[in-house]
PDB file of C-alpha atoms in Angstrom:
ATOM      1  CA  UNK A   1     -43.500-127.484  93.541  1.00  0.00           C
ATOM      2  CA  UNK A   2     -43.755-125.265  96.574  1.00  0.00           C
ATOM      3  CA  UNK A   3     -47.008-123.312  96.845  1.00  0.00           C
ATOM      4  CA  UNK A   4     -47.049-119.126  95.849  1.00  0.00           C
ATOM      5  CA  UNK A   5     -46.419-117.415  98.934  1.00  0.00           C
ATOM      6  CA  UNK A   6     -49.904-115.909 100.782  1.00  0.00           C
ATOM      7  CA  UNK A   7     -49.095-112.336  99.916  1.00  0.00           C
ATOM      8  CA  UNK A   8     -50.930-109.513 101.195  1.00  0.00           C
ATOM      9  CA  UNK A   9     -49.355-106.643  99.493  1.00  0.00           C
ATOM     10  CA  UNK A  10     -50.550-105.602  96.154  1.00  0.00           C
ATOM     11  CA  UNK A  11     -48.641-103.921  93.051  1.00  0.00           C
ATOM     12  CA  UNK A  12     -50.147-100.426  91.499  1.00  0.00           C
ATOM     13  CA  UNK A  13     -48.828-100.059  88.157  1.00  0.00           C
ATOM     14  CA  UNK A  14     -49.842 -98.028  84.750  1.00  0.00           C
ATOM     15  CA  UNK A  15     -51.322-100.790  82.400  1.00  0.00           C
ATOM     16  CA  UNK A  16     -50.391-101.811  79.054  1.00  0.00           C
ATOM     17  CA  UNK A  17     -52.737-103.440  76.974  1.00  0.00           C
ATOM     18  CA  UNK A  18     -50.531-106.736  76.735  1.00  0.00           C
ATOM     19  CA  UNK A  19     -50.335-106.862  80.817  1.00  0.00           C
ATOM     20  CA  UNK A  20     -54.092-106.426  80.807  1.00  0.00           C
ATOM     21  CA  UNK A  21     -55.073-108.663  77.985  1.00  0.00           C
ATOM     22  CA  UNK A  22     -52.850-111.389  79.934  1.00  0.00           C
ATOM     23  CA  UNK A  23     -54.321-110.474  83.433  1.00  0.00           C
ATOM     24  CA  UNK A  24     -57.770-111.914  81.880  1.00  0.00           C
ATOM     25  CA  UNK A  25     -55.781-114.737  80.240  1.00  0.00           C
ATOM     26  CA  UNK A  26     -54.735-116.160  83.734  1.00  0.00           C
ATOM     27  CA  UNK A  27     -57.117-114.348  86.316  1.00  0.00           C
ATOM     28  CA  UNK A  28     -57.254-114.958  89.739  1.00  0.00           C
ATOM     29  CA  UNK A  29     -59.578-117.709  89.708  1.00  0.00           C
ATOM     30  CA  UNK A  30     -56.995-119.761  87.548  1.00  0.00           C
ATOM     31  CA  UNK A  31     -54.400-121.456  89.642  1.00  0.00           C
ATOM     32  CA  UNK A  32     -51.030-120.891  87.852  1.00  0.00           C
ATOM     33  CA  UNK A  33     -48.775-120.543  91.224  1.00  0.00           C
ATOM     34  CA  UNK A  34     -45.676-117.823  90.810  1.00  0.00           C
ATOM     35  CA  UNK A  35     -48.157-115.660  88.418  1.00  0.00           C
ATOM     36  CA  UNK A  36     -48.914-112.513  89.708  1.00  0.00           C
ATOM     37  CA  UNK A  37     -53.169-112.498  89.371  1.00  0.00           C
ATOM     38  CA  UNK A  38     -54.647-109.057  87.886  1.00  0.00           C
ATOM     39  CA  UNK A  39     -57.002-108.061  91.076  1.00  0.00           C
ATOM     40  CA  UNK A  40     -58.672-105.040  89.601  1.00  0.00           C
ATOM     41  CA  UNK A  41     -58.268-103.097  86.766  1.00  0.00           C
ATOM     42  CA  UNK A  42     -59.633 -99.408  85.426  1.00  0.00           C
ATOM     43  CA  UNK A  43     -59.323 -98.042  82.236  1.00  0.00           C
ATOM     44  CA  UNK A  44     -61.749 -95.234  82.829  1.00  0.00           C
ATOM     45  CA  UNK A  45     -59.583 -93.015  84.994  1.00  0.00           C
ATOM     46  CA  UNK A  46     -62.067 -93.042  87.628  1.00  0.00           C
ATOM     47  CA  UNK A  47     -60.220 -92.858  90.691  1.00  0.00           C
ATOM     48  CA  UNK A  48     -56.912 -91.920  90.613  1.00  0.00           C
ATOM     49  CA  UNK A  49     -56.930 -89.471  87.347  1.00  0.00           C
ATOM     50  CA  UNK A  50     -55.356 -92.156  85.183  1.00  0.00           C
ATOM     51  CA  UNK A  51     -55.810 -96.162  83.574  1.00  0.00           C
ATOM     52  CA  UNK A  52     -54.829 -97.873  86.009  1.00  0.00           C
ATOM     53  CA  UNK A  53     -54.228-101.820  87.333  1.00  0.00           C
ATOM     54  CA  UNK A  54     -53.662-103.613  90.552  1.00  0.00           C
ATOM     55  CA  UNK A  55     -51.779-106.949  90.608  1.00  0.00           C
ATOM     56  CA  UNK A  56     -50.818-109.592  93.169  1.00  0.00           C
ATOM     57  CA  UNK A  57     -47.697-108.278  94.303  1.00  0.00           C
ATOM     58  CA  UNK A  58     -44.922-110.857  94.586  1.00  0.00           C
ATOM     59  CA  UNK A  59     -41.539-110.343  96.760  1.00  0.00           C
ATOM     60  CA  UNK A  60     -38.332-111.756  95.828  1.00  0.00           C
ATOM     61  CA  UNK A  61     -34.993-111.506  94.376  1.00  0.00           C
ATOM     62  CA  UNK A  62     -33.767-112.622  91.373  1.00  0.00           C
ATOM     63  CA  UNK A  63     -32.156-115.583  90.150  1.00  0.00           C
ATOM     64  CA  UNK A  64     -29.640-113.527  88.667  1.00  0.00           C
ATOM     65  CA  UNK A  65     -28.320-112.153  92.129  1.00  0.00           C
ATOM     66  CA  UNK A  66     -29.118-115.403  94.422  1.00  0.00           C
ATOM     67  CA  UNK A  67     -27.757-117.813  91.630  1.00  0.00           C
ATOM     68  CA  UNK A  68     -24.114-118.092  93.222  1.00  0.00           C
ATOM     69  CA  UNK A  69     -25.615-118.958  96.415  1.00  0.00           C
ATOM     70  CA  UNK A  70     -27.593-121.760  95.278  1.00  0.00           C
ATOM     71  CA  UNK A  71     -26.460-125.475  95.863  1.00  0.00           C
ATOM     72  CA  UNK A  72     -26.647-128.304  93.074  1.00  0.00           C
ATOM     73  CA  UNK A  73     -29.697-129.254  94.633  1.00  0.00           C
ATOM     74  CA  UNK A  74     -31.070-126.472  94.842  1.00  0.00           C
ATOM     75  CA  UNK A  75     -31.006-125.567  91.352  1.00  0.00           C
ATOM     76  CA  UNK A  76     -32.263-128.739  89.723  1.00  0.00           C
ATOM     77  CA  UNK A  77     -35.399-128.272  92.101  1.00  0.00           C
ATOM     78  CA  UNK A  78     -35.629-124.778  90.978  1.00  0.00           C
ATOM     79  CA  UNK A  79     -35.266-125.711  87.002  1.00  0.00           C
ATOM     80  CA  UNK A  80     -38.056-129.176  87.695  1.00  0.00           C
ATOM     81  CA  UNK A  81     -40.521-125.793  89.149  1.00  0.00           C
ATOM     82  CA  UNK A  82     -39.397-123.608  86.130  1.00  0.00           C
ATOM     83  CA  UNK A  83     -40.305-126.573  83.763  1.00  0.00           C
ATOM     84  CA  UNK A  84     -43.502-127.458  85.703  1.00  0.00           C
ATOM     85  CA  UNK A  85     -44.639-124.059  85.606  1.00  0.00           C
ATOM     86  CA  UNK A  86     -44.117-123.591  82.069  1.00  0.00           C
ATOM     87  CA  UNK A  87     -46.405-126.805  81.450  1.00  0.00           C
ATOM     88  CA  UNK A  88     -49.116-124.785  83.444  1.00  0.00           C
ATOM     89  CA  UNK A  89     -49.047-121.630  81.267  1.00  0.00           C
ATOM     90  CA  UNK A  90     -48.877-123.725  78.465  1.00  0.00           C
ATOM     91  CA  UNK A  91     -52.393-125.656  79.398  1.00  0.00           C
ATOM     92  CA  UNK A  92     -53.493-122.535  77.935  1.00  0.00           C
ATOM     93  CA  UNK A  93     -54.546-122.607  74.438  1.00  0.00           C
ATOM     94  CA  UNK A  94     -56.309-120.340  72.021  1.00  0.00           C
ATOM     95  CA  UNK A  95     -57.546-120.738  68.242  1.00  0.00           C
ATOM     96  CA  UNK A  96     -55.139-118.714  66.368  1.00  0.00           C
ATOM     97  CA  UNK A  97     -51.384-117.599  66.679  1.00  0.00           C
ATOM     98  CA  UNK A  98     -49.469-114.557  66.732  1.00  0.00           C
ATOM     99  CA  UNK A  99     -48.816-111.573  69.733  1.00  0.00           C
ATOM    100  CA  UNK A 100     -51.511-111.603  72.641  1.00  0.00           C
ATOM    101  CA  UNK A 101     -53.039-108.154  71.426  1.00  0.00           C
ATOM    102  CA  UNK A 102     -53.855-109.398  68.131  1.00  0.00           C
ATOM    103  CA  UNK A 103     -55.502-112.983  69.167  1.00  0.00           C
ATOM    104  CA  UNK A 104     -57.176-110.571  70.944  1.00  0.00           C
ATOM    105  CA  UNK A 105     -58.655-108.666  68.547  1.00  0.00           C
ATOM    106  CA  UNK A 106     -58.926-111.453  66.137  1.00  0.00           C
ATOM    107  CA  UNK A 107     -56.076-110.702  63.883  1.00  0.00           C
ATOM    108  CA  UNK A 108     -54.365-113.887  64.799  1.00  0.00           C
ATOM    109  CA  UNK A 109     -53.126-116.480  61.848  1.00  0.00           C
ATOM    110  CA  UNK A 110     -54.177-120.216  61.213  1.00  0.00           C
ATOM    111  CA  UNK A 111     -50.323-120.881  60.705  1.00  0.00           C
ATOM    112  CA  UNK A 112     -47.507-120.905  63.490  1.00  0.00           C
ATOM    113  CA  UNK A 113     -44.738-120.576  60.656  1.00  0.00           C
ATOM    114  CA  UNK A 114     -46.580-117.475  59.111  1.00  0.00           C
ATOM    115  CA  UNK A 115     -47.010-116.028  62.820  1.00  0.00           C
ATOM    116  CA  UNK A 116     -43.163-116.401  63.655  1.00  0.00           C
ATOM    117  CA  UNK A 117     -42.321-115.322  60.361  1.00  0.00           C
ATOM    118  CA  UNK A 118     -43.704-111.527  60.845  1.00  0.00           C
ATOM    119  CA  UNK A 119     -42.818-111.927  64.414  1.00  0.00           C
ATOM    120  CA  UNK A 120     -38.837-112.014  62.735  1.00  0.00           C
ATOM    121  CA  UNK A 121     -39.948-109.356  60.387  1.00  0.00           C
ATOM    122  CA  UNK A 122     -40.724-106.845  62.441  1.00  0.00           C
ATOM    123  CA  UNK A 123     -37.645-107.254  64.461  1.00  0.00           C
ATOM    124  CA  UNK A 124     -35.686-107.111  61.722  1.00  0.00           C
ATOM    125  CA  UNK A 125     -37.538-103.875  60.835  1.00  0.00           C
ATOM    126  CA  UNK A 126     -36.711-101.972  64.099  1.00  0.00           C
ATOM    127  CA  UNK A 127     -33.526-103.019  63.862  1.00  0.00           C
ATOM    128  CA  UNK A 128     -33.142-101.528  60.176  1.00  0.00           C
ATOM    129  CA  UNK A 129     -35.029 -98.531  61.404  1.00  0.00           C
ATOM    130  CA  UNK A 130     -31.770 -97.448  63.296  1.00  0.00           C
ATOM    131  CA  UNK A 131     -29.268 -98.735  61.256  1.00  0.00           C
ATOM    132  CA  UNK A 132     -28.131-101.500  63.588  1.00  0.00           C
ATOM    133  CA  UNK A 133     -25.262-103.775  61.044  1.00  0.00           C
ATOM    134  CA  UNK A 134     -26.606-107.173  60.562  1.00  0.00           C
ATOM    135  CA  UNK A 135     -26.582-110.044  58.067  1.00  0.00           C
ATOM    136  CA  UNK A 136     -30.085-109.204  56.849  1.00  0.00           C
ATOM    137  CA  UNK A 137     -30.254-111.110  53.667  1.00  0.00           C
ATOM    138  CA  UNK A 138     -28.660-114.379  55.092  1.00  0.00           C
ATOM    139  CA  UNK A 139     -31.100-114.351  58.403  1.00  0.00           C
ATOM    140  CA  UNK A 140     -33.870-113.810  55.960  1.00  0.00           C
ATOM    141  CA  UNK A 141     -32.905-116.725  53.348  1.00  0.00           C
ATOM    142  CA  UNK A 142     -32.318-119.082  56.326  1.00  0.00           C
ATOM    143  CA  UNK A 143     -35.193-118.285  58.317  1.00  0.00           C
ATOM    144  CA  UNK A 144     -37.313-118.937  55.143  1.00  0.00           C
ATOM    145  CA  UNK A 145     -35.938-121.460  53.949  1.00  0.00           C
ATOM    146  CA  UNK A 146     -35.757-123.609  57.283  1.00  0.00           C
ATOM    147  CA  UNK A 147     -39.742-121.958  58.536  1.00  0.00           C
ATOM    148  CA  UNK A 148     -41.261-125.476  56.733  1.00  0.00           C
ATOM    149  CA  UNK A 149     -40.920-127.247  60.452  1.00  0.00           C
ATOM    150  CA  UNK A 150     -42.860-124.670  62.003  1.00  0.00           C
ATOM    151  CA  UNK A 151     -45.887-125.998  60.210  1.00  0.00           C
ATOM    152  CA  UNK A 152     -46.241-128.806  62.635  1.00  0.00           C
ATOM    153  CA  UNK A 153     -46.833-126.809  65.829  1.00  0.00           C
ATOM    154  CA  UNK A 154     -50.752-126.753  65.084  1.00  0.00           C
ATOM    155  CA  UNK A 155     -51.264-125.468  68.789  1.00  0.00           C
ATOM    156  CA  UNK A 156     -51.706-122.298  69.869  1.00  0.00           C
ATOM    157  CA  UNK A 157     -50.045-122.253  73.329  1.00  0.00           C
ATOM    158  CA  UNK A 158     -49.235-119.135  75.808  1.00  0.00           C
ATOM    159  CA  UNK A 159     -45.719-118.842  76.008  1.00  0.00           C
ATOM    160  CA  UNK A 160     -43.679-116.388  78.273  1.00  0.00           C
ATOM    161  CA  UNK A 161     -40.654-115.960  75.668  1.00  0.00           C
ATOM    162  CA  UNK A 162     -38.037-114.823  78.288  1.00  0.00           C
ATOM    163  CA  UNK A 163     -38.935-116.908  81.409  1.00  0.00           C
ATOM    164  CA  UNK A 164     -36.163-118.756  82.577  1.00  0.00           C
ATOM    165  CA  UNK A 165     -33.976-115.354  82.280  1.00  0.00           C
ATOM    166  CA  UNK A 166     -32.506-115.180  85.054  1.00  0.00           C
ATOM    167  CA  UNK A 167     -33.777-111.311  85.557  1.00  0.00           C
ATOM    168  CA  UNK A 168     -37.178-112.734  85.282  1.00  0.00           C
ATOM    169  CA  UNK A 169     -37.334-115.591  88.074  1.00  0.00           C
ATOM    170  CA  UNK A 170     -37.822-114.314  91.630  1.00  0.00           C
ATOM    171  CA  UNK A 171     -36.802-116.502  94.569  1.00  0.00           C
ATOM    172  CA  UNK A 172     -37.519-116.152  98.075  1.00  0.00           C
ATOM    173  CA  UNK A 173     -33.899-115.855  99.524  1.00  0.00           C
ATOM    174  CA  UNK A 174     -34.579-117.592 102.640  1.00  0.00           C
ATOM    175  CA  UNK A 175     -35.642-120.742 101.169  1.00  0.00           C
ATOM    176  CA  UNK A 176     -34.161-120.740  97.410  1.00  0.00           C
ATOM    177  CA  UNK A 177     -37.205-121.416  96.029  1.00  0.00           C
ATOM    178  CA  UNK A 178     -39.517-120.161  93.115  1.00  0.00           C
ATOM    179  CA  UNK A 179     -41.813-116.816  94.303  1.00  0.00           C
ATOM    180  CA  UNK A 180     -42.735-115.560  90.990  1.00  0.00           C
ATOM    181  CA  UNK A 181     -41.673-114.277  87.635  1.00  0.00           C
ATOM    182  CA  UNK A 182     -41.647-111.242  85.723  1.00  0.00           C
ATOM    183  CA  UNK A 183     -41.345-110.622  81.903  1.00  0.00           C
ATOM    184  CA  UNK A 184     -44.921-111.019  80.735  1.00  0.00           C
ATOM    185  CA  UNK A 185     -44.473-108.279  77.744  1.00  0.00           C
ATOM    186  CA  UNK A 186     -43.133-111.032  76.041  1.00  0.00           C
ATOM    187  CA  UNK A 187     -45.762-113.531  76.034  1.00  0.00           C
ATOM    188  CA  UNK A 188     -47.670-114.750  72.707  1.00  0.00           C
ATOM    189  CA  UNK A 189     -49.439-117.139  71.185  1.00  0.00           C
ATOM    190  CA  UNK A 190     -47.295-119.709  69.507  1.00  0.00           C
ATOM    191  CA  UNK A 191     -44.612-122.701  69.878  1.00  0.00           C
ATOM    192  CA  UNK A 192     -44.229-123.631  73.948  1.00  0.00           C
ATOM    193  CA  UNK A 193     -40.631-124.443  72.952  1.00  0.00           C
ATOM    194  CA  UNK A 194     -40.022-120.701  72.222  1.00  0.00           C
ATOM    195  CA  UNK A 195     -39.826-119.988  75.402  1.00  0.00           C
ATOM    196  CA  UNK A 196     -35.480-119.289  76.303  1.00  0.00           C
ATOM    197  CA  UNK A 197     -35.497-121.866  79.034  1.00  0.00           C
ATOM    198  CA  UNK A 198     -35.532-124.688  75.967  1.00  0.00           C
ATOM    199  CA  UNK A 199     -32.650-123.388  74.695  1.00  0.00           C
ATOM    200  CA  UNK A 200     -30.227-125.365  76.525  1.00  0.00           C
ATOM    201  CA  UNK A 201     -32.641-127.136  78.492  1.00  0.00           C
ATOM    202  CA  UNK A 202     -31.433-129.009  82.092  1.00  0.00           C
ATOM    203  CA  UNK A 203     -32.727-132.554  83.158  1.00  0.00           C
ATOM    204  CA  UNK A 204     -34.619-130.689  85.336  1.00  0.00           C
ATOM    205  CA  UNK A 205     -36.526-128.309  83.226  1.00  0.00           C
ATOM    206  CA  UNK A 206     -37.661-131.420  81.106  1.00  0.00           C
ATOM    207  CA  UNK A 207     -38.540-133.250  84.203  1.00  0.00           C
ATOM    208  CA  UNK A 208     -40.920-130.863  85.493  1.00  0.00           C
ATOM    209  CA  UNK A 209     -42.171-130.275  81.967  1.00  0.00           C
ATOM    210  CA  UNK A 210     -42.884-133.732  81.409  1.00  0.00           C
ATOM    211  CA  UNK A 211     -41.093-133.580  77.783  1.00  0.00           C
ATOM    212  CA  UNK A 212     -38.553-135.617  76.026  1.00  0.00           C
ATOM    213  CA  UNK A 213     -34.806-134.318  75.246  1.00  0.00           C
ATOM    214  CA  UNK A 214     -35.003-131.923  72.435  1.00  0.00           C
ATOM    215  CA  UNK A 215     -32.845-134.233  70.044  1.00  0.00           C
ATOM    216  CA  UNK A 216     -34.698-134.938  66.849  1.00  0.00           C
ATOM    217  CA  UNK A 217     -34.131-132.876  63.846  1.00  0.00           C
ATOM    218  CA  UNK A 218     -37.191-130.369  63.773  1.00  0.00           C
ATOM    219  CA  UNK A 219     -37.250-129.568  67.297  1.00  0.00           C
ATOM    220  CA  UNK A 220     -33.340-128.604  67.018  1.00  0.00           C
ATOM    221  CA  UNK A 221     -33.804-126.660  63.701  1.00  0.00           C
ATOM    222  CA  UNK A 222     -37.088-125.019  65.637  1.00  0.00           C
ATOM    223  CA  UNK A 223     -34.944-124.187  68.691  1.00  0.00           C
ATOM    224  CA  UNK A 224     -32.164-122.979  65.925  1.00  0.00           C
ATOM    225  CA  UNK A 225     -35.117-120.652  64.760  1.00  0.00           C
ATOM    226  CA  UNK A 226     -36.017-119.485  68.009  1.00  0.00           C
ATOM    227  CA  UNK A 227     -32.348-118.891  68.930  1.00  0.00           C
ATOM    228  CA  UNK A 228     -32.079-116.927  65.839  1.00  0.00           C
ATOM    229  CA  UNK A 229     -34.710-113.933  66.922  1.00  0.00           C
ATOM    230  CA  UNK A 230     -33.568-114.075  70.291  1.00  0.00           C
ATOM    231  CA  UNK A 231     -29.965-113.385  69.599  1.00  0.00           C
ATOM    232  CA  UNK A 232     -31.473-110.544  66.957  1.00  0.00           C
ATOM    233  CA  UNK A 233     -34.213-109.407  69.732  1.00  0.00           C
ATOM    234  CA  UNK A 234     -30.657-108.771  71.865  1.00  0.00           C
ATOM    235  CA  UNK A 235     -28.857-107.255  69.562  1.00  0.00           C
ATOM    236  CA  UNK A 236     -31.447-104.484  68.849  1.00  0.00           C
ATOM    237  CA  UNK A 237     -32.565-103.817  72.226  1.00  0.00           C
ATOM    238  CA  UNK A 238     -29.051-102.334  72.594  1.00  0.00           C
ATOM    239  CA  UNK A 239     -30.240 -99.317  70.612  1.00  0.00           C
ATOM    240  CA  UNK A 240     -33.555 -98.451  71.709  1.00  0.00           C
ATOM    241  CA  UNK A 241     -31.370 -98.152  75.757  1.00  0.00           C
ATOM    242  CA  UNK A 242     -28.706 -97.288  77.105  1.00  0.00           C
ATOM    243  CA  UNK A 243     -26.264 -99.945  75.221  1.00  0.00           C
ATOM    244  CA  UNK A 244     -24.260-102.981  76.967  1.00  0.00           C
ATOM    245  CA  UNK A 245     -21.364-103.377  74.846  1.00  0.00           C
ATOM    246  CA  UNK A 246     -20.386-106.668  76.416  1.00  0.00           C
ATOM    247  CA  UNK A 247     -24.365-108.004  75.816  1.00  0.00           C
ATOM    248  CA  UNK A 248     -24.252-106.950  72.545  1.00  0.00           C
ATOM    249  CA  UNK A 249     -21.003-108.726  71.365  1.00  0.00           C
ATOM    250  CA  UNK A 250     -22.226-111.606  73.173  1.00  0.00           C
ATOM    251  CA  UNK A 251     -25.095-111.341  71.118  1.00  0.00           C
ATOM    252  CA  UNK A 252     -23.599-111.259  67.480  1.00  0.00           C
ATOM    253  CA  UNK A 253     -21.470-114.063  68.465  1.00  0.00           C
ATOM    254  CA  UNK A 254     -24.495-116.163  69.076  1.00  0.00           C
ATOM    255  CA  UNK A 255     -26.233-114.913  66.199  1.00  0.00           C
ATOM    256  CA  UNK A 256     -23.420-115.952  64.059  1.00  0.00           C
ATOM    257  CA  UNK A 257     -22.780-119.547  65.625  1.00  0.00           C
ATOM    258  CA  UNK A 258     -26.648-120.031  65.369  1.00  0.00           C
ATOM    259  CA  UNK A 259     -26.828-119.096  61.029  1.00  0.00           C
ATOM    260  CA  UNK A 260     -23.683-120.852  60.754  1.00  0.00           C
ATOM    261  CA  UNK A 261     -25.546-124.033  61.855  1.00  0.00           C
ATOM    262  CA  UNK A 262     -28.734-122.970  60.151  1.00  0.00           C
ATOM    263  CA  UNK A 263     -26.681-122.964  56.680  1.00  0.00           C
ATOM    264  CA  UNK A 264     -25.330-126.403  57.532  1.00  0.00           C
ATOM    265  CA  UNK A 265     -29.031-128.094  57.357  1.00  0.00           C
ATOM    266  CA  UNK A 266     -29.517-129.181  53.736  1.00  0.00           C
ATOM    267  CA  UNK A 267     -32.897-130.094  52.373  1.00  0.00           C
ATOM    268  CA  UNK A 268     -34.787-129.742  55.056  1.00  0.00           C
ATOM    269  CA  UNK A 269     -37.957-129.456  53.605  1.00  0.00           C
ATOM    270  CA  UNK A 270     -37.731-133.126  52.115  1.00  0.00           C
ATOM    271  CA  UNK A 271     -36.921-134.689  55.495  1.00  0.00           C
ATOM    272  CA  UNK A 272     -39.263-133.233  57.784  1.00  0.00           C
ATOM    273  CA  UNK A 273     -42.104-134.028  55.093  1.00  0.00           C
ATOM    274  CA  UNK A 274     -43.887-130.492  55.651  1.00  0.00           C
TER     275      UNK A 274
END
């Protein structure tokens, strides 16, 4: 994997508490190449009249406008960094699960399954909150009823839900390869295999992550859980913005494949032995 680029500019931005909570989670002095180190943060309003962080500021463009340009090659080197990266954020472990902001403040929970369970709750609240149509009794009965495999991720790993998007991966476009990434509001505590670049994973990707294929029975029903809230996550978002019709159809007709293969799994909980 290609070095981070030596970067001399730095990013000014208004913090929130999850992108300072991870800045101390991977600081400077931790070498995670791509990630964007927090270089000084002040939530006293000291000097420029406001809270107030300075990051590591990364240059790229996206994946999503240099991926047409990118050979065969090129992308299975890009998706062996992706995976290797991943493994590096990963190394990073705490003692309970849940959202960074409540490990945190020690309001995490002993149980993975019980974390992602309220993690699906409370999306499923916002998205009742504004009325958005959804199956909510079936994706409640199946996520329940299939949550028993969650119980064997004992290991509370940091997980950048959305890397892999695309949007998220920045590449320098004169060489094609990885700068940096973005998306860090949706990191947690929880399942490594949460993040959306498992959910169809490459070769690649499992090459640099140094994993087997995802082809047993409770990884697949864990990536059908995972691929579940996402495809809810997606549908919502659409009506707390400015809505993307074509997103959100896309959306419901993952959702639907996704509990139509959920309600084909029968007795789960006897097999996996939970």
């Amino acid at each position: 994997m290609s070095p981070v680029r030596d970067l001399a500019p730095i990013g000014l931005e208004v913090p929130n508490k999850l992108s300072v909570i991870l800045g101390h989670i991977l600081p400077s002095t931790v070498a995670v190449p791509c990630v964007p180190s927090l270089l000084h943060y002040d939530p006293r309003d000291t000097l420029l009249g406001s809270a107030f962080l300075v990051r590591q500021y990364i240059d790229g463009s996206t994946l999503q406008e240099l991926e047409s340009r990118l050979t065969s090659e090129d992308r299975r080197e890009l998706d062996r960094q992706l995976g290797l990266l991943v493994n590096m954020i990963g190394q990073h472990t705490a003692n309970s699960f849940g959202t960074l902001e409540q490990v945190a403040l020690g309001s995490g929970t002993r149980s993975w399954r019980e974390a992602f369970l309220v993690h699906v709750e409370s999306i499923l609240r916002d998205s009742e909150d504004v009325f958005v149509h959804l199956p909510y009794a079936e994706i409640r009965y199946q996520v329940g009823r299939l949550s028993p495999v969650l119980d064997e991720v004992t290991s509370p790993r940091l997980v950048i839900c959305d890397i892999g998007r695309p949007s998220t991966v920045l590449l320098d476009p004169a060489s094609k390869q990885l700068a940096g990434i973005t998306g860090f509001d949706s990191a947690l505590w929880g399942d490594v295999y949460m993040g959306e670049i498992f959910e169809d994973p490459s070769p690649a990707v499992l090459d640099g992550f140094a994993s087997r294929d995802i082809e047993c029975e409770p990884d697949l029903i864990r990536q059908l859980l995972y691929a579940c809230y996402r495809s809810i996550h997606n549908i919502t978002i659409q009506y707390y913005r400015e809505r993307n019709p074509a997103a959100e159809i896309e959306a419901r007709r993952r959702l639907t494949r996704v509990l139509t293969k959920m309600a084909a799994i029968e007795l789960v909980e006897t097999r996996v032995g939970v």
